[in-house]
Short mmCIF file of C-alpha atoms and ligand atoms in Angstrom, two decimals:
data_model
loop_
_atom_site.label_atom_id
_atom_site.label_comp_id
_atom_site.label_asym_id
_atom_site.label_seq_id
_atom_site.Cartn_x
_atom_site.Cartn_y
_atom_site.Cartn_z
CA UNK A 1 -11.15 -22.51 20.28
CA UNK A 2 -9.67 -19.65 18.29
CA UNK A 3 -11.30 -16.34 19.21
CA UNK A 4 -12.67 -14.03 16.50
CA UNK A 5 -10.86 -10.74 15.85
CA UNK A 6 -14.17 -8.89 15.61
CA UNK A 7 -17.32 -10.73 16.72
CA UNK A 8 -20.19 -9.31 14.68
CA UNK A 9 -22.32 -12.35 15.43
CA UNK A 10 -22.39 -11.62 19.17
CA UNK A 11 -23.68 -8.15 18.35
CA UNK A 12 -26.22 -9.55 15.90
CA UNK A 13 -27.61 -11.96 18.49
CA UNK A 14 -28.17 -8.98 20.77
CA UNK A 15 -29.95 -6.70 18.27
CA UNK A 16 -31.52 -9.40 16.09
CA UNK A 17 -35.16 -8.48 16.77
CA UNK A 18 -34.69 -4.78 15.97
CA UNK A 19 -32.65 -5.58 12.86
CA UNK A 20 -35.32 -7.94 11.56
CA UNK A 21 -38.12 -5.49 12.32
CA UNK A 22 -36.27 -2.62 10.62
CA UNK A 23 -35.38 -4.63 7.51
CA UNK A 24 -38.89 -6.02 7.27
CA UNK A 25 -40.28 -2.48 7.36
CA UNK A 26 -38.14 -1.64 4.31
CA UNK A 27 -39.28 -4.79 2.48
CA UNK A 28 -42.89 -3.83 3.23
CA UNK A 29 -42.74 -0.19 2.12
CA UNK A 30 -40.51 -1.08 -0.83
CA UNK A 31 -38.55 2.17 -1.09
CA UNK A 32 -35.18 0.41 -1.45
CA UNK A 33 -33.54 3.50 -2.92
CA UNK A 34 -33.56 6.64 -0.76
CA UNK A 35 -36.31 5.37 1.51
CA UNK A 36 -37.29 7.21 4.69
CA UNK A 37 -34.69 5.32 6.77
CA UNK A 38 -31.88 7.14 4.95
CA UNK A 39 -33.19 10.55 5.99
CA UNK A 40 -33.96 9.30 9.50
CA UNK A 41 -30.38 8.05 9.87
CA UNK A 42 -28.94 11.32 8.51
CA UNK A 43 -30.88 13.30 11.12
CA UNK A 44 -29.99 10.87 13.91
CA UNK A 45 -26.25 10.74 13.21
CA UNK A 46 -25.91 14.48 12.54
CA UNK A 47 -27.48 15.15 15.95
CA UNK A 48 -25.27 12.50 17.54
CA UNK A 49 -22.03 13.85 16.07
CA UNK A 50 -22.99 17.48 16.69
CA UNK A 51 -23.02 18.44 13.01
CA UNK A 52 -25.91 20.41 11.50
CA UNK A 53 -26.28 18.29 8.34
CA UNK A 54 -25.50 14.80 7.08
CA UNK A 55 -25.69 13.00 3.74
CA UNK A 56 -25.76 9.21 3.68
CA UNK A 57 -23.73 7.57 0.91
CA UNK A 58 -22.47 4.27 -0.46
CA UNK A 59 -19.23 3.87 1.52
CA UNK A 60 -16.56 5.74 3.43
CA UNK A 61 -14.65 5.99 0.16
CA UNK A 62 -17.67 7.60 -1.52
CA UNK A 63 -17.95 10.01 1.41
CA UNK A 64 -14.34 11.13 0.88
CA UNK A 65 -14.82 11.44 -2.89
CA UNK A 66 -18.02 13.46 -2.44
CA UNK A 67 -16.38 15.76 0.13
CA UNK A 68 -13.39 16.43 -2.12
CA UNK A 69 -15.63 16.96 -5.17
CA UNK A 70 -17.85 19.37 -3.22
CA UNK A 71 -14.73 21.32 -2.23
CA UNK A 72 -13.68 21.40 -5.87
CA UNK A 73 -10.45 19.44 -5.39
CA UNK A 74 -8.80 18.47 -8.66
CA UNK A 75 -5.64 18.53 -10.79
CA UNK A 76 -2.85 20.75 -9.48
CA UNK A 77 -4.15 20.62 -5.93
CA UNK A 78 -1.99 19.36 -3.09
CA UNK A 79 -4.01 17.39 -0.53
CA UNK A 80 -2.06 16.85 2.69
CA UNK A 81 -2.69 13.63 4.57
CA UNK A 82 -1.08 10.93 6.64
CA UNK A 83 0.69 8.00 5.04
CA UNK A 84 -0.25 5.69 7.93
CA UNK A 85 -3.88 5.04 7.01
CA UNK A 86 -6.18 2.97 4.85
CA UNK A 87 -5.78 3.32 1.08
CA UNK A 88 -9.07 5.19 0.58
CA UNK A 89 -7.81 8.29 2.41
CA UNK A 90 -5.29 9.12 -0.31
CA UNK A 91 -6.91 7.23 -3.16
CA UNK A 92 -9.91 9.58 -3.20
CA UNK A 93 -7.95 12.80 -3.92
CA UNK A 94 -5.71 10.93 -6.39
CA UNK A 95 -8.75 9.63 -8.32
CA UNK A 96 -9.85 13.25 -8.74
CA UNK A 97 -6.47 14.17 -10.24
CA UNK A 98 -5.21 15.90 -7.10
CA UNK A 99 -1.83 14.98 -5.58
CA UNK A 100 -1.56 13.50 -2.10
CA UNK A 101 1.26 15.08 -0.10
CA UNK A 102 2.10 12.59 2.62
CA UNK A 103 2.92 13.87 6.09
CA UNK A 104 4.45 11.95 8.96
CA UNK A 105 2.60 11.00 12.15
CA UNK A 106 2.87 11.87 15.81
CA UNK A 107 4.63 9.08 17.76
CA UNK A 108 2.15 9.14 20.66
CA UNK A 109 -1.15 9.15 18.75
CA UNK A 110 -0.34 7.65 15.29
CA UNK A 111 -2.22 10.66 13.85
CA UNK A 112 -1.11 13.48 11.52
CA UNK A 113 1.74 15.45 13.14
CA UNK A 114 0.60 19.11 13.09
CA UNK A 115 4.16 20.49 13.14
CA UNK A 116 5.13 18.33 10.15
CA UNK A 117 1.91 19.41 8.43
CA UNK A 118 2.93 23.07 8.79
CA UNK A 119 6.34 22.31 7.24
CA UNK A 120 4.75 20.34 4.40
CA UNK A 121 2.39 23.20 3.54
CA UNK A 122 5.28 25.68 3.46
CA UNK A 123 7.36 23.24 1.41
CA UNK A 124 4.63 23.09 -1.27
CA UNK A 125 4.13 26.86 -1.22
CA UNK A 126 7.88 27.53 -1.61
CA UNK A 127 8.47 24.42 -3.73
CA UNK A 128 11.26 23.58 -1.27
CA UNK A 129 11.71 19.88 -0.57
CA UNK A 130 14.40 20.75 1.95
CA UNK A 131 11.57 21.76 4.31
CA UNK A 132 9.61 18.53 3.93
CA UNK A 133 9.62 15.59 1.50
CA UNK A 134 7.37 16.28 -1.49
CA UNK A 135 5.98 14.20 -4.32
CA UNK A 136 7.97 14.54 -7.56
CA UNK A 137 5.13 16.50 -9.16
CA UNK A 138 5.60 20.12 -10.13
CA UNK A 139 3.26 23.11 -9.93
CA UNK A 140 1.19 22.11 -6.92
CA UNK A 141 -0.93 24.53 -4.90
CA UNK A 142 -2.01 23.68 -1.34
CA UNK A 143 -5.75 23.01 -1.29
CA UNK A 144 -6.95 20.69 1.47
CA UNK A 145 -5.99 18.54 4.45
CA UNK A 146 -7.52 15.12 5.13
CA UNK A 147 -6.97 14.31 8.81
CA UNK A 148 -7.60 10.71 9.87
CA UNK A 149 -8.83 9.65 13.32
CA UNK A 150 -6.74 6.48 13.30
CA UNK A 151 -7.90 3.46 15.30
CA UNK A 152 -10.76 5.60 16.66
CA UNK A 153 -8.70 8.40 18.21
CA UNK A 154 -9.46 11.91 16.86
CA UNK A 155 -6.59 13.80 15.28
CA UNK A 156 -5.27 16.99 16.94
CA UNK A 157 -7.92 19.30 15.48
CA UNK A 158 -6.98 22.45 17.44
CA UNK A 159 -3.55 22.49 15.82
CA UNK A 160 -4.68 21.16 12.43
CA UNK A 161 -7.55 23.67 12.15
CA UNK A 162 -5.11 26.46 13.01
CA UNK A 163 -2.75 25.36 10.22
CA UNK A 164 -5.64 25.13 7.74
CA UNK A 165 -6.86 28.58 8.70
CA UNK A 166 -3.42 30.14 8.50
CA UNK A 167 -2.91 28.81 4.97
CA UNK A 168 -6.50 28.96 3.65
CA UNK A 169 -6.89 25.20 3.28
CA UNK A 170 -10.11 23.19 3.53
CA UNK A 171 -10.10 20.54 6.25
CA UNK A 172 -11.76 17.15 5.81
CA UNK A 173 -12.09 14.77 8.75
CA UNK A 174 -11.71 11.11 7.81
CA UNK A 175 -13.72 9.72 10.70
CA UNK A 176 -14.19 6.27 9.15
CA UNK A 177 -12.82 4.68 12.34
CA UNK A 178 -13.91 7.21 14.95
CA UNK A 179 -17.68 7.65 14.98
CA UNK A 180 -18.58 8.09 18.66
CA UNK A 181 -15.12 9.33 19.71
CA UNK A 182 -14.55 12.72 21.37
CA UNK A 183 -12.03 15.53 21.21
CA UNK A 184 -12.13 18.54 23.54
CA UNK A 185 -15.83 18.12 24.31
CA UNK A 186 -16.85 17.62 20.67
CA UNK A 187 -17.73 14.37 18.97
CA UNK A 188 -15.86 12.92 15.98
CA UNK A 189 -17.37 13.75 12.58
CA UNK A 190 -18.02 17.35 13.66
CA UNK A 191 -14.62 18.66 12.50
CA UNK A 192 -13.56 20.32 9.27
CA UNK A 193 -15.64 21.64 6.36
CA UNK A 194 -16.84 18.07 5.74
CA UNK A 195 -16.38 15.00 7.93
CA UNK A 196 -16.66 11.50 6.50
CA UNK A 197 -17.44 8.19 8.09
CA UNK A 198 -17.86 4.57 7.00
CA UNK A 199 -20.36 1.87 7.94
CA UNK A 200 -18.13 -0.98 6.72
CA UNK A 201 -19.07 -3.88 9.05
CA UNK A 202 -15.82 -3.82 11.04
CA UNK A 203 -15.99 -0.08 11.90
CA UNK A 204 -17.30 0.97 15.33
CA UNK A 205 -20.68 1.77 13.74
CA UNK A 206 -21.07 -0.69 10.89
CA UNK A 207 -23.88 -1.95 8.69
CA UNK A 208 -24.24 -5.31 6.90
CA UNK A 209 -22.57 -4.26 3.66
CA UNK A 210 -21.14 -0.95 2.51
CA UNK A 211 -22.27 2.48 3.63
CA UNK A 212 -20.98 5.88 4.66
CA UNK A 213 -21.91 9.44 5.53
CA UNK A 214 -20.73 13.05 5.07
CA UNK A 215 -21.30 15.64 7.80
CA UNK A 216 -21.17 19.43 7.49
CA UNK A 217 -22.55 22.62 9.00
CA UNK A 218 -23.03 24.43 5.71
CA UNK A 219 -26.31 24.28 3.75
CA UNK A 220 -24.62 25.08 0.42
CA UNK A 221 -22.08 22.28 0.88
CA UNK A 222 -24.85 19.92 1.96
CA UNK A 223 -26.81 20.71 -1.21
CA UNK A 224 -23.67 20.09 -3.30
CA UNK A 225 -23.05 16.76 -1.58
CA UNK A 226 -26.66 15.70 -2.25
CA UNK A 227 -26.31 16.62 -5.91
CA UNK A 228 -22.97 14.81 -6.27
CA UNK A 229 -24.43 11.72 -4.59
CA UNK A 230 -26.82 11.27 -7.54
CA UNK A 231 -25.00 12.08 -10.79
CA UNK A 232 -24.82 15.83 -10.24
CA UNK A 233 -28.58 16.09 -10.07
CA UNK A 234 -30.18 19.54 -10.45
CA UNK A 235 -33.81 20.34 -9.69
CA UNK A 236 -35.00 16.94 -10.83
CA UNK A 237 -33.69 13.50 -11.71
CA UNK A 238 -32.99 14.27 -15.38
CA UNK A 239 -31.36 17.67 -14.92
CA UNK A 240 -27.63 17.16 -14.41
CA UNK A 241 -25.78 20.33 -13.47
CA UNK A 242 -22.37 18.80 -12.68
CA UNK A 243 -20.56 15.47 -12.78
CA UNK A 244 -21.43 13.26 -9.86
CA UNK A 245 -21.55 9.65 -8.75
CA UNK A 246 -23.98 6.91 -7.95
CA UNK A 247 -23.14 6.98 -4.25
CA UNK A 248 -26.42 6.47 -2.45
CA UNK A 249 -26.77 4.70 0.89
CA UNK A 250 -29.06 1.65 0.56
CA UNK A 251 -32.27 1.97 2.56
CA UNK A 252 -31.74 -1.50 4.05
CA UNK A 253 -28.26 -0.55 5.27
CA UNK A 254 -29.66 2.64 6.84
CA UNK A 255 -32.26 0.47 8.59
CA UNK A 256 -29.44 -1.74 9.95
CA UNK A 257 -27.45 1.23 11.28
CA UNK A 258 -30.62 2.62 12.93
CA UNK A 259 -30.97 -0.71 14.74
CA UNK A 260 -27.33 -0.60 15.83
CA UNK A 261 -27.77 2.92 17.24
CA UNK A 262 -30.04 1.41 19.90
CA UNK A 263 -26.97 -0.18 21.53
CA UNK A 264 -24.20 2.09 20.23
CA UNK A 265 -23.61 4.10 23.44
CA UNK A 266 -23.43 0.90 25.48
CA UNK A 267 -21.05 -0.59 22.96
CA UNK A 268 -18.77 2.44 23.17
CA UNK A 269 -18.68 2.01 26.94
CA UNK A 270 -17.95 -1.72 26.55
CA UNK A 271 -15.08 -0.88 24.17
CA UNK A 272 -13.68 1.48 26.85
CA UNK A 273 -13.82 -1.38 29.34
CA UNK A 274 -12.09 -3.78 26.95
CA UNK A 275 -9.34 -1.22 26.30
CA UNK A 276 -8.92 -0.51 30.02
CA UNK A 277 -8.67 -4.23 30.76
CA UNK A 278 -6.00 -4.71 28.09
CA UNK A 279 -4.10 -1.73 29.52
CA UNK A 280 -4.17 -3.25 33.00
CA UNK A 281 -3.29 -6.76 31.86
CA UNK A 282 -0.39 -5.50 29.77
CA UNK A 283 0.91 -2.84 32.15
CA UNK A 284 3.84 -5.15 33.03
CA UNK A 285 4.92 -5.67 29.41
CA UNK A 286 7.87 -3.32 29.36
CA UNK A 287 8.91 -4.07 25.81
CA UNK A 288 5.53 -2.89 24.46
CA UNK A 289 4.09 0.57 23.99
CA UNK A 290 0.40 0.60 24.91
CA UNK A 291 -2.06 2.92 23.13
CA UNK A 292 -2.21 6.39 24.66
CA UNK A 293 -5.29 8.62 24.67
CA UNK A 294 -4.42 12.30 25.16
CA UNK A 295 -6.15 14.42 27.82
CA UNK A 296 -9.45 15.70 26.41
CA UNK A 297 -9.91 12.83 23.94
CA UNK A 298 -12.05 9.70 24.06
CA UNK A 299 -11.25 6.96 21.57
CA UNK A 300 -13.95 4.92 19.84
CA UNK A 301 -11.45 2.01 20.01
CA UNK A 302 -11.87 0.81 16.45
CA UNK A 303 -8.60 -1.02 17.11
CA UNK A 304 -6.45 -1.79 20.12
CA UNK A 305 -2.97 -1.41 18.66
CA UNK A 306 0.36 -2.08 20.32
CA UNK A 307 3.90 -1.16 19.33
CA UNK A 308 6.49 -3.93 19.53
CA UNK A 309 10.21 -3.16 19.84
CA UNK A 310 11.00 -4.25 16.30
CA UNK A 311 9.63 -6.18 13.36
CA UNK A 312 11.27 -9.37 14.67
CA UNK A 313 9.82 -8.83 18.15
CA UNK A 314 6.39 -8.31 16.56
CA UNK A 315 6.72 -11.54 14.60
CA UNK A 316 7.56 -13.45 17.81
CA UNK A 317 4.55 -12.00 19.63
CA UNK A 318 2.16 -12.72 16.75
CA UNK A 319 3.40 -16.30 16.63
CA UNK A 320 2.96 -16.75 20.39
CA UNK A 321 -0.55 -15.32 20.19
CA UNK A 322 -1.50 -17.51 17.23
CA UNK A 323 -0.27 -20.58 19.13
CA UNK A 324 -2.82 -19.72 21.85
CA UNK A 325 -5.62 -19.17 19.31
CA UNK A 326 -5.47 -15.36 19.49
CA UNK A 327 -5.66 -13.65 16.08
CA UNK A 328 -3.86 -10.38 15.36
CA UNK A 329 -4.04 -7.89 12.51
CA UNK A 330 -1.55 -5.45 11.02
CA UNK A 331 -2.94 -1.95 10.46
CA UNK A 332 -1.01 -0.99 8.39
CA UNK A 333 1.97 -3.08 7.24
CA UNK A 334 2.99 -0.66 4.46
CA UNK A 335 2.61 3.13 4.54
CA UNK A 336 0.82 4.62 1.55
CA UNK A 337 3.80 6.63 0.27
CA UNK A 338 5.57 3.29 -0.38
CA UNK A 339 2.60 1.56 -2.07
CA UNK A 340 2.95 0.68 -5.76
CA UNK A 341 -0.27 2.60 -6.45
CA UNK A 342 1.56 5.83 -5.51
CA UNK A 343 4.91 4.98 -7.09
CA UNK A 344 4.28 7.80 -9.58
CA UNK A 345 4.71 10.30 -6.76
CA UNK A 346 8.34 9.20 -6.42
CA UNK A 347 8.54 8.84 -2.66
CA UNK A 348 11.43 6.78 -1.35
CA UNK A 349 12.00 4.88 1.89
CA UNK A 350 13.29 7.09 4.68
CA UNK A 351 11.22 10.17 3.82
CA UNK A 352 8.50 9.57 6.44
CA UNK A 353 10.46 7.75 9.14
CA UNK A 354 7.77 7.42 11.83
CA UNK A 355 5.18 5.96 9.41
CA UNK A 356 7.81 3.54 8.13
CA UNK A 357 9.04 2.51 11.57
CA UNK A 358 5.54 2.06 12.99
CA UNK A 359 4.27 0.00 10.05
CA UNK A 360 6.99 -2.50 10.96
CA UNK A 361 6.21 -2.42 14.70
CA UNK A 362 2.39 -2.19 15.11
CA UNK A 363 -0.01 -5.05 15.65
CA UNK A 364 -3.63 -5.07 16.79
CA UNK A 365 -5.36 -7.39 19.24
CA UNK A 366 -8.98 -8.58 19.02
CA UNK A 367 -11.23 -5.63 19.86
CA UNK A 368 -15.02 -5.51 19.99
CA UNK A 369 -17.62 -4.73 22.64
CA UNK A 370 -18.40 -8.38 23.40
CA UNK A 371 -14.83 -9.59 23.92
CA UNK A 372 -14.66 -12.06 26.80
CA UNK A 373 -12.34 -10.98 29.67
CA UNK A 374 -10.93 -14.52 29.69
CA UNK A 375 -9.95 -14.17 26.04
CA UNK A 376 -8.23 -10.92 26.91
CA UNK A 377 -6.34 -12.70 29.68
CA UNK A 378 -5.35 -15.41 27.20
CA UNK A 379 -3.98 -12.75 24.85
CA UNK A 380 -2.14 -10.94 27.63
CA UNK A 381 -0.57 -14.06 29.10
CA UNK A 382 0.64 -15.15 25.66
CA UNK A 383 2.29 -11.75 25.22
CA UNK A 384 3.81 -11.70 28.72
CA UNK A 385 5.13 -15.26 28.34
CA UNK A 386 6.80 -14.37 25.05
C1 LIG B 1 -12.48 2.08 6.20
C2 LIG B 1 -11.82 3.37 5.92
C3 LIG B 1 -12.14 4.16 4.80
C4 LIG B 1 -13.03 3.66 3.69
O1 LIG B 1 -14.29 3.26 4.07
P1 LIG B 1 -15.08 2.22 3.14
O2 LIG B 1 -16.47 2.29 3.71
O3 LIG B 1 -14.45 0.89 3.29
O4 LIG B 1 -15.04 2.73 1.75
C5 LIG B 1 -11.53 5.38 4.67
N1 LIG B 1 -10.64 5.83 5.57
C6 LIG B 1 -10.29 5.10 6.64
C7 LIG B 1 -9.31 5.67 7.61
C8 LIG B 1 -10.85 3.84 6.85
O5 LIG B 1 -10.48 3.12 7.92
#
């Protein structure tokens, strides 16, 4: 029997009664748009993350768009971010007319390299591509940094916040994969001016469709985010004081996430156990680099991602795993600076060597709270035998 990469059905069987009760409550009260569950979830997740305020929205992509719009990001602005991430991270600033400036990653964490970020900011300020590769777009001014907590591990916020402060840049946390993670005693989605998360079903805290949330500590920003969420709404529905979006979180999806919060802490602990078991089972695999969690951090383990020696080695391992019914996934096989969508920025291969090397070497194993230890052993033995 092939094993699922993420088993959402096992979770559903566990929380089925609460999910049904919560959805039924929405069907009964009938407030499908902006019903009381949305506000309840905002309060619950803000408290959980350790942020003062939260605004539910339609997706993680909407959350990023809303955050950037609230911070007034637009044409001429350089937005620094990693190239080793999901499309939405850089797509959002680009859709607003801003220019993504891609920065390389740290080899140990796969997250934005703070030293490279500092060089990239200076390169834009001095218009000096000798300091750091830059997009072939003139007249940029540094504006914001979008740091991604890749695979559930928070970025290095002490160093990144320091760089943002030194250069007067706004920091946005892309916590789409990291809700529930920790960094230096603080939870993910509490960093930056605005933090964003996603409730896409496969994320650590997912719903049964699309959903997302913005977090902040600033009442003015929160009010802006709420206005942007509904077409730039002013005092009432038909006063529009700015351009906005239709980016509301569905009440039914909020009700689903509220049900999932009942087991979320246990699931985070189960994910830790799954990761620990993989680490133990694979400790003898000398040709692989296992995921590392720095001192002071706790990963939400959105993915369990290994580094093979080379692209060919990776292909052999994936084949051996598939032969034993173990699925794998590649996050991400092509860094964003080399995607056709960003060809206009003029990046060429070789400019962000770690992102490029890792996209050829990474592969992810099945990871979810209900993964059977025997399936983990099956995966490990297939890897060790290959
Ligand atoms: C999933 C994801 C997003 C986008 O979230 P959606 O809810 O799918 O729009 C953004 N950034 C990262 C890093 C993601 O993994």
